[in-house]
Coordinates of C-alpha atoms and ligand atoms in Angstrom, one line a residue:
M1392 CA -39.7 14.0 -25.5
P1393 CA -40.0 15.9 -22.2
L1394 CA -41.2 14.0 -19.1
T1395 CA -44.7 15.3 -18.8
D1396 CA -47.3 13.3 -16.9
T1397 CA -51.1 13.0 -17.5
F1398 CA -51.7 16.0 -15.3
G1399 CA -49.4 18.2 -17.4
R1400 CA -46.5 18.3 -14.8
L1401 CA -43.1 18.6 -16.3
H1402 CA -40.4 16.5 -14.6
D1403 CA -36.9 18.1 -14.7
N1404 CA -35.7 17.1 -11.3
L1405 CA -34.1 13.7 -10.3
R1406 CA -33.3 12.6 -6.8
I1407 CA -30.6 9.9 -6.7
S1408 CA -30.2 7.7 -3.6
V1409 CA -26.6 6.4 -3.6
T1410 CA -27.0 4.1 -0.6
D1411 CA -29.6 2.9 1.9
R1412 CA -27.0 2.7 4.6
C1413 CA -26.6 5.3 7.3
N1414 CA -24.2 6.0 10.2
I1415 CA -26.9 7.3 12.5
R1416 CA -30.4 6.1 13.4
C1417 CA -33.0 8.9 13.4
F1418 CA -36.1 7.5 14.9
Y1419 CA -38.4 9.0 12.3
C1420 CA -36.6 7.2 9.5
M1421 CA -34.8 4.1 10.6
P1422 CA -35.3 1.3 13.1
E1423 CA -32.9 1.3 16.1
T1424 CA -31.6 -2.2 15.4
D1425 CA -31.9 -5.0 12.8
V1426 CA -31.9 -2.7 9.9
K1427 CA -32.4 -4.5 6.6
F1428 CA -30.0 -3.2 4.0
V1429 CA -30.0 -3.9 0.3
P1430 CA -27.1 -6.4 -0.6
R1431 CA -24.2 -4.5 -2.0
D1432 CA -24.3 -6.1 -5.4
E1433 CA -27.9 -4.7 -5.8
I1434 CA -26.7 -1.1 -5.4
L1435 CA -26.2 0.8 -8.6
H1436 CA -22.6 1.4 -9.6
F1437 CA -21.5 5.0 -10.4
E1438 CA -21.3 4.2 -14.1
E1439 CA -24.9 2.9 -14.0
I1440 CA -26.1 6.1 -12.2
E1441 CA -24.1 8.2 -14.7
R1442 CA -25.6 6.4 -17.7
F1443 CA -29.1 6.8 -16.2
V1444 CA -28.6 10.5 -15.7
R1445 CA -27.4 11.0 -19.3
I1446 CA -30.6 9.2 -20.5
V1447 CA -32.9 11.3 -18.4
V1448 CA -31.1 14.5 -19.3
G1449 CA -32.2 13.6 -22.9
L1450 CA -35.7 13.6 -21.5
G1451 CA -35.3 17.1 -20.0
V1452 CA -34.0 16.5 -16.5
R1453 CA -31.8 19.5 -15.4
K1454 CA -31.5 19.3 -11.6
L1455 CA -30.1 16.5 -9.5
R1456 CA -30.1 15.9 -5.7
V1457 CA -27.9 13.2 -4.3
T1458 CA -29.2 11.6 -1.1
G1459 CA -29.6 8.3 0.7
G1460 CA -29.5 6.8 3.4
E1461 CA -26.5 8.8 4.2
P1462 CA -24.7 9.6 0.9
L1463 CA -21.4 10.3 2.6
V1464 CA -21.0 6.7 3.7
R1465 CA -20.9 5.7 0.0
K1466 CA -17.2 5.3 -0.9
D1467 CA -15.7 7.9 -3.2
L1468 CA -18.9 10.0 -3.5
P1469 CA -16.9 13.0 -4.9
V1470 CA -16.0 10.8 -7.9
L1471 CA -19.7 10.4 -8.6
I1472 CA -20.4 14.2 -8.1
R1473 CA -17.6 15.0 -10.6
K1474 CA -19.1 12.6 -13.2
L1475 CA -22.6 14.1 -12.8
A1476 CA -21.4 17.7 -12.8
G1477 CA -19.7 17.0 -16.1
I1478 CA -22.9 15.9 -17.9
A1479 CA -23.9 18.5 -20.4
G1480 CA -27.4 19.7 -19.6
I1481 CA -27.2 19.4 -15.8
E1482 CA -27.7 22.8 -14.4
D1483 CA -27.7 22.1 -10.7
I1484 CA -26.4 19.4 -8.3
A1485 CA -27.3 19.4 -4.6
L1486 CA -26.6 17.0 -1.8
T1487 CA -28.6 16.1 1.3
T1488 CA -26.5 14.8 4.2
N1489 CA -26.7 14.3 7.9
G1490 CA -23.3 16.1 8.1
V1491 CA -21.5 13.5 10.3
L1492 CA -18.8 12.9 7.8
L1493 CA -18.9 16.4 6.2
A1494 CA -15.9 18.0 7.9
E1495 CA -13.6 15.4 6.3
Q1496 CA -15.4 15.3 2.9
A1497 CA -16.7 18.8 2.2
A1498 CA -13.5 20.0 0.5
A1499 CA -13.4 17.1 -1.9
L1500 CA -17.1 17.5 -2.7
R1501 CA -16.7 21.2 -3.4
T1502 CA -13.7 20.6 -5.6
A1503 CA -15.7 17.9 -7.5
G1504 CA -18.3 20.5 -8.4
L1505 CA -20.9 20.5 -5.6
K1506 CA -22.3 24.0 -5.0
R1507 CA -25.3 23.4 -2.8
I1508 CA -25.7 21.4 0.3
N1509 CA -28.5 20.6 2.7
I1510 CA -27.4 19.5 6.2
H1511 CA -29.8 17.7 8.4
L1512 CA -29.9 19.0 11.9
D1513 CA -33.0 19.1 14.2
T1514 CA -31.5 20.6 17.3
L1515 CA -28.6 22.5 18.8
D1516 CA -28.9 20.5 22.0
R1517 CA -26.5 17.6 22.1
E1518 CA -28.7 15.5 24.3
R1519 CA -31.7 15.9 22.1
F1520 CA -29.6 15.1 19.1
R1521 CA -28.6 11.9 20.7
Q1522 CA -32.2 11.1 21.6
I1523 CA -33.4 11.7 18.0
T1524 CA -30.5 10.1 16.1
R1525 CA -29.5 7.4 18.7
R1526 CA -25.9 8.6 18.2
D1527 CA -23.7 11.2 19.9
D1528 CA -22.5 12.9 16.8
F1529 CA -23.7 16.5 17.3
P1530 CA -20.1 17.9 17.5
K1531 CA -19.2 16.3 14.1
V1532 CA -22.3 17.8 12.4
M1533 CA -21.4 21.2 13.8
A1534 CA -17.9 20.8 12.5
G1535 CA -19.3 19.8 9.1
I1536 CA -21.4 23.0 9.0
E1537 CA -18.4 25.2 9.9
E1538 CA -16.3 23.5 7.3
C1539 CA -19.0 24.2 4.6
L1540 CA -19.2 27.8 5.7
R1541 CA -15.4 28.1 5.5
L1542 CA -15.3 26.6 2.0
G1543 CA -18.0 29.0 0.7
F1544 CA -20.7 26.7 -0.7
E1545 CA -23.1 28.8 -2.8
T1546 CA -26.1 27.6 -0.7
I1547 CA -26.1 25.9 2.7
K1548 CA -29.4 25.0 4.2
I1549 CA -30.3 23.0 7.3
N1550 CA -33.2 20.5 7.2
A1551 CA -35.0 20.1 10.5
V1552 CA -37.7 17.5 10.9
A1553 CA -40.6 19.0 12.9
V1554 CA -41.9 16.5 15.4
K1555 CA -44.5 17.7 17.9
D1556 CA -43.9 17.4 21.6
L1557 CA -40.2 17.0 20.9
V1558 CA -38.5 19.8 19.0
E1559 CA -40.5 22.9 20.0
P1560 CA -37.6 24.0 22.2
D1561 CA -35.3 23.8 19.1
I1562 CA -37.3 25.9 16.6
V1563 CA -36.2 29.3 17.7
P1564 CA -32.5 28.5 18.6
L1565 CA -32.2 26.9 15.1
A1566 CA -33.6 30.0 13.4
R1567 CA -31.4 32.3 15.4
F1568 CA -28.4 30.2 14.5
G1569 CA -29.4 30.4 10.8
R1570 CA -29.7 34.1 11.0
E1571 CA -26.3 34.5 12.6
R1572 CA -24.6 32.2 10.1
G1573 CA -26.4 33.0 6.9
I1574 CA -28.0 29.6 6.7
E1575 CA -31.7 29.0 5.8
I1576 CA -33.4 26.6 8.2
R1577 CA -36.0 24.5 6.5
Y1578 CA -38.6 22.9 8.8
I1579 CA -40.0 19.7 7.4
E1580 CA -43.2 18.4 8.7
F1581 CA -42.8 14.8 10.1
M1582 CA -44.0 12.5 7.3
P1583 CA -45.3 8.9 7.6
L1584 CA -42.2 7.3 6.2
D1585 CA -40.6 6.0 9.4
A1586 CA -39.5 2.3 9.6
Q1587 CA -41.3 1.6 12.9
G1588 CA -44.7 3.0 12.1
L1589 CA -44.5 5.6 14.8
W1590 CA -46.0 8.4 12.7
L1591 CA -49.3 9.9 13.9
R1592 CA -51.0 13.0 12.5
D1593 CA -50.9 14.3 16.1
K1594 CA -47.1 14.1 16.1
V1595 CA -46.7 16.5 13.2
L1596 CA -45.5 20.0 14.3
L1597 CA -47.3 22.0 11.6
A1598 CA -45.6 24.7 9.5
D1599 CA -48.2 27.3 10.6
T1600 CA -47.4 26.6 14.3
I1601 CA -43.7 27.0 13.7
L1602 CA -44.3 30.2 11.7
K1603 CA -46.2 31.7 14.6
Q1604 CA -43.6 30.6 17.1
L1605 CA -40.9 32.3 15.1
S1606 CA -42.9 35.5 14.6
D1607 CA -43.8 35.7 18.3
E1608 CA -40.3 35.0 19.6
I1609 CA -37.9 36.5 17.0
G1610 CA -39.9 38.9 14.8
P1611 CA -42.4 39.2 12.0
L1612 CA -41.9 37.2 8.8
E1613 CA -43.1 37.8 5.3
P1614 CA -43.4 35.4 2.3
V1615 CA -40.6 35.5 -0.2
P1616 CA -41.9 35.6 -3.8
D1617 CA -41.0 32.2 -5.2
P1618 CA -38.8 32.3 -8.3
D1619 CA -39.6 28.6 -8.8
P1620 CA -43.2 27.8 -7.8
R1621 CA -42.4 24.1 -8.2
A1622 CA -39.9 24.1 -5.3
P1623 CA -41.3 22.2 -2.3
A1624 CA -40.5 24.8 0.4
S1625 CA -42.3 28.0 1.0
E1626 CA -39.8 30.6 2.1
Y1627 CA -40.2 33.5 4.5
R1628 CA -37.8 36.3 5.4
F1629 CA -37.6 38.1 8.7
R1630 CA -38.8 41.6 8.2
D1631 CA -35.7 43.0 9.8
G1632 CA -33.8 41.7 6.8
I1633 CA -31.8 39.1 8.6
G1634 CA -32.3 35.7 7.3
T1635 CA -34.9 33.4 5.8
V1636 CA -36.6 30.2 6.8
G1637 CA -38.4 27.6 4.7
F1638 CA -41.3 25.2 5.4
I1639 CA -41.9 21.9 3.7
A1640 CA -45.5 21.4 4.7
S1641 CA -46.0 18.0 3.0
V1642 CA -48.7 17.1 5.5
S1643 CA -50.6 20.3 6.1
K1644 CA -50.2 21.9 2.6
P1645 CA -49.2 19.2 0.1
F1646 CA -47.5 20.6 -3.0
C1647 CA -48.2 17.6 -5.3
L1648 CA -49.8 19.7 -8.0
N1649 CA -46.5 21.4 -8.6
C1650 CA -44.3 18.3 -8.4
N1651 CA -41.5 18.0 -10.8
R1652 CA -39.5 15.2 -9.2
I1653 CA -38.7 11.6 -9.9
R1654 CA -36.5 9.4 -7.7
L1655 CA -34.0 6.7 -8.3
T1656 CA -33.4 4.3 -5.4
A1657 CA -30.0 3.0 -4.5
D1658 CA -31.0 -0.4 -5.8
G1659 CA -32.1 1.0 -9.2
N1660 CA -35.8 1.4 -8.9
L1661 CA -37.6 4.5 -10.3
R1662 CA -40.3 6.2 -8.3
Y1663 CA -42.6 8.9 -9.4
C1664 CA -43.4 10.0 -5.8
L1665 CA -41.9 9.7 -2.4
F1666 CA -45.1 8.1 -1.2
A1667 CA -45.6 5.8 -4.3
I1668 CA -46.5 2.3 -3.5
E1669 CA -45.2 0.9 -6.9
E1670 CA -41.8 1.4 -8.3
T1671 CA -40.2 0.5 -11.6
D1672 CA -37.1 -1.7 -11.9
V1673 CA -34.5 0.1 -14.0
K1674 CA -31.5 -1.8 -12.7
T1675 CA -32.3 -4.9 -14.8
A1676 CA -32.4 -2.8 -17.9
L1677 CA -29.2 -1.1 -17.0
R1678 CA -27.5 -4.5 -16.5
D1679 CA -29.0 -6.7 -19.3
G1680 CA -27.8 -4.8 -22.4
S1681 CA -31.0 -2.8 -22.9
S1682 CA -30.5 0.3 -25.1
D1683 CA -30.7 3.9 -23.9
E1684 CA -33.9 4.2 -25.9
E1685 CA -35.4 1.2 -24.0
I1686 CA -34.5 2.7 -20.7
A1687 CA -35.9 6.1 -21.7
R1688 CA -39.1 4.3 -22.6
I1689 CA -39.2 2.8 -19.1
V1690 CA -38.8 6.3 -17.5
T1691 CA -41.5 7.8 -19.8
E1692 CA -43.9 5.1 -19.0
T1693 CA -43.3 5.4 -15.2
V1694 CA -43.9 9.1 -15.3
S1695 CA -47.1 8.6 -17.4
K1696 CA -48.4 6.4 -14.5
K1697 CA -47.8 9.1 -11.9
W1698 CA -50.8 9.8 -9.6
I1699 CA -52.2 13.2 -8.9
G1700 CA -50.7 13.2 -5.4
H1701 CA -50.3 11.4 -2.1
E1702 CA -53.3 10.8 0.1
I1703 CA -51.9 11.5 3.6
N1704 CA -54.9 13.6 4.3
T1705 CA -57.5 10.9 3.4
T1706 CA -58.5 7.7 5.0
K1707 CA -57.3 5.9 1.9
F1708 CA -53.6 6.7 2.7
V1709 CA -51.3 3.7 2.7
A1710 CA -47.7 4.3 3.7
P1711 CA -45.2 3.1 1.1
P1712 CA -43.6 -0.3 1.8
R1713 CA -40.1 1.2 2.1
P1714 CA -39.2 3.7 4.8
M1715 CA -37.4 7.0 4.1
Y1716 CA -33.8 5.7 4.3
A1717 CA -34.6 3.0 1.7
I1718 CA -36.3 5.3 -0.7
G1719 CA -34.0 8.3 -0.5
G1720 CA -35.3 11.4 1.1
Ligands
SAM1035 N1 -29.1 11.0 5.5 C1 -29.3 12.3 4.9 C2 -30.0 13.2 5.8 O1 -30.5 12.9 6.9 O2 -30.2 14.4 5.4 C3 -30.1 12.1 3.6 C4 -31.3 11.2 3.6 S1 -32.6 11.7 4.7 C5 -33.7 10.4 4.4 C6 -33.2 13.1 3.8 C7 -34.0 14.0 4.7 O3 -35.2 13.4 5.0 C8 -33.4 14.4 6.0 O4 -32.7 15.6 5.8 C9 -34.6 14.6 6.9 O5 -34.7 15.9 7.1 C10 -35.7 14.0 6.1 N2 -36.5 13.0 6.9 C11 -36.2 11.8 7.2 N3 -37.2 11.1 7.8 C12 -38.3 12.0 7.7 C13 -39.7 11.9 8.1 N4 -40.2 10.8 8.6 N5 -40.4 13.0 7.9 C14 -39.9 14.1 7.3 N6 -38.7 14.2 6.9 C15 -37.8 13.2 7.1
SF4_1036 FE1 -29.9 8.5 8.3 FE2 -30.9 10.6 7.1 FE3 -32.5 8.6 7.9 FE4 -31.4 10.2 9.7 S1 -32.9 10.9 8.1 S2 -31.5 7.9 9.8 S3 -29.5 10.6 8.8 S4 -31.0 8.5 6.3

C-alpha cells in the first residue's frame, strides 16, 4: 500500500532526526541558553530507526535524509548510515549537518555509504557566523567543506538561511564561493520555527530578492528544468554556465501541493509536515512489541490525516509547538 494522502500526494521521502542536541546555537532555531532536550532514553535507538525504515520502505519510501538537531553529535552516526544504506529499496540517503564535526567524520560517513551532504553555512564572515550561531566555529565548518570536496561526495550543497537585514552582505560571496568550488548554494527563507518566537514576516529575505541581487551582481540566471517537481528547491543556473543556486521559498512560494515528505523525530514521533501541530507516537509501538503491520498502520493513518499545507500566509497560522531543532529540519 503506497503512502498516498487524501490529496493524492505520494510519500516516498522520510526525514529522520537522530538527535535534538546541537553543538551550536543558531538564533533562528535554538534558544541561547536553557535548551530543553529530550531525555536520552526517549531517543530512538539505531535498531528502532532501522526497523521503522524497513517498515516504511514496504510502504514505498525510497529516499532518506538524516538530520537533527546536529546529527554528527549522535555517537557512531556512520553505523546508522551503514545500516540504512544496506536496506533494500532505499535509493538515496542524504545528510544535513552544520559541518562543525565534519572534518573528523566525513571519511567514515562516506565509507558507510553516504553520497550526498548538505552543509549549513549562512556566511563566509567569521564574525557574522559567530553572531548567528553564538559559537566561533566558522573555521571548523570550512575545514569540513574542504574535506567533503577532497573525499568526492556525489553532491555537496550549502544551506543558507535567508534572514532580512542580516545576511544581505553574504548572498553574493556565498554564490561566488559555490561557483568556484562546484557547490550549489541553497537559500532558505527564514521560517517561523525558531525557539524564541523571533520570526516576523518582515525578517524573511525573499527568494525573489536574492535572485535579483545575484543577477545584478554576478550575472543572469535561468531556471533549471526540474527532474523532480516534488523537490522543495527551485534551481537556477548562471547563464555563463558556472554554477547553480537553489531557493527554498517556503514562505513566499509554498510547495505544499508537491510535498512527498514525512518526518520521524528523534524521540519517535511521526509528523506529516514540518509545520504540523499534531504528531503521532510511534516509539511506544516500536517498544511495546507491536507488529510491523501495526506500525505500518500507524504510518498510513498519519499520512491519511495530512493537511493540504501550512498556513504561514494566513492569519490562521499557528507555529508548531516544537522549534526546528526538536522537529528535525
Ligand atoms: N544542524 C543541522 C544543520 O544546521 O544543517 C541539521 C538540522 S537544521 C534544523 C536543518 C536546516 O534547517 C539547517 O540547514 C538550516 O538551514 C535550516 N533552518 C534552521 N532553522 C531555520 C529557520 N528558522 N528557517 C529556515 N531554515 C532553518
Ligand atoms: Fe543546530 Fe542546525 Fe539548529 Fe543551527 S539550525 S542550531 S546547527 S540544529
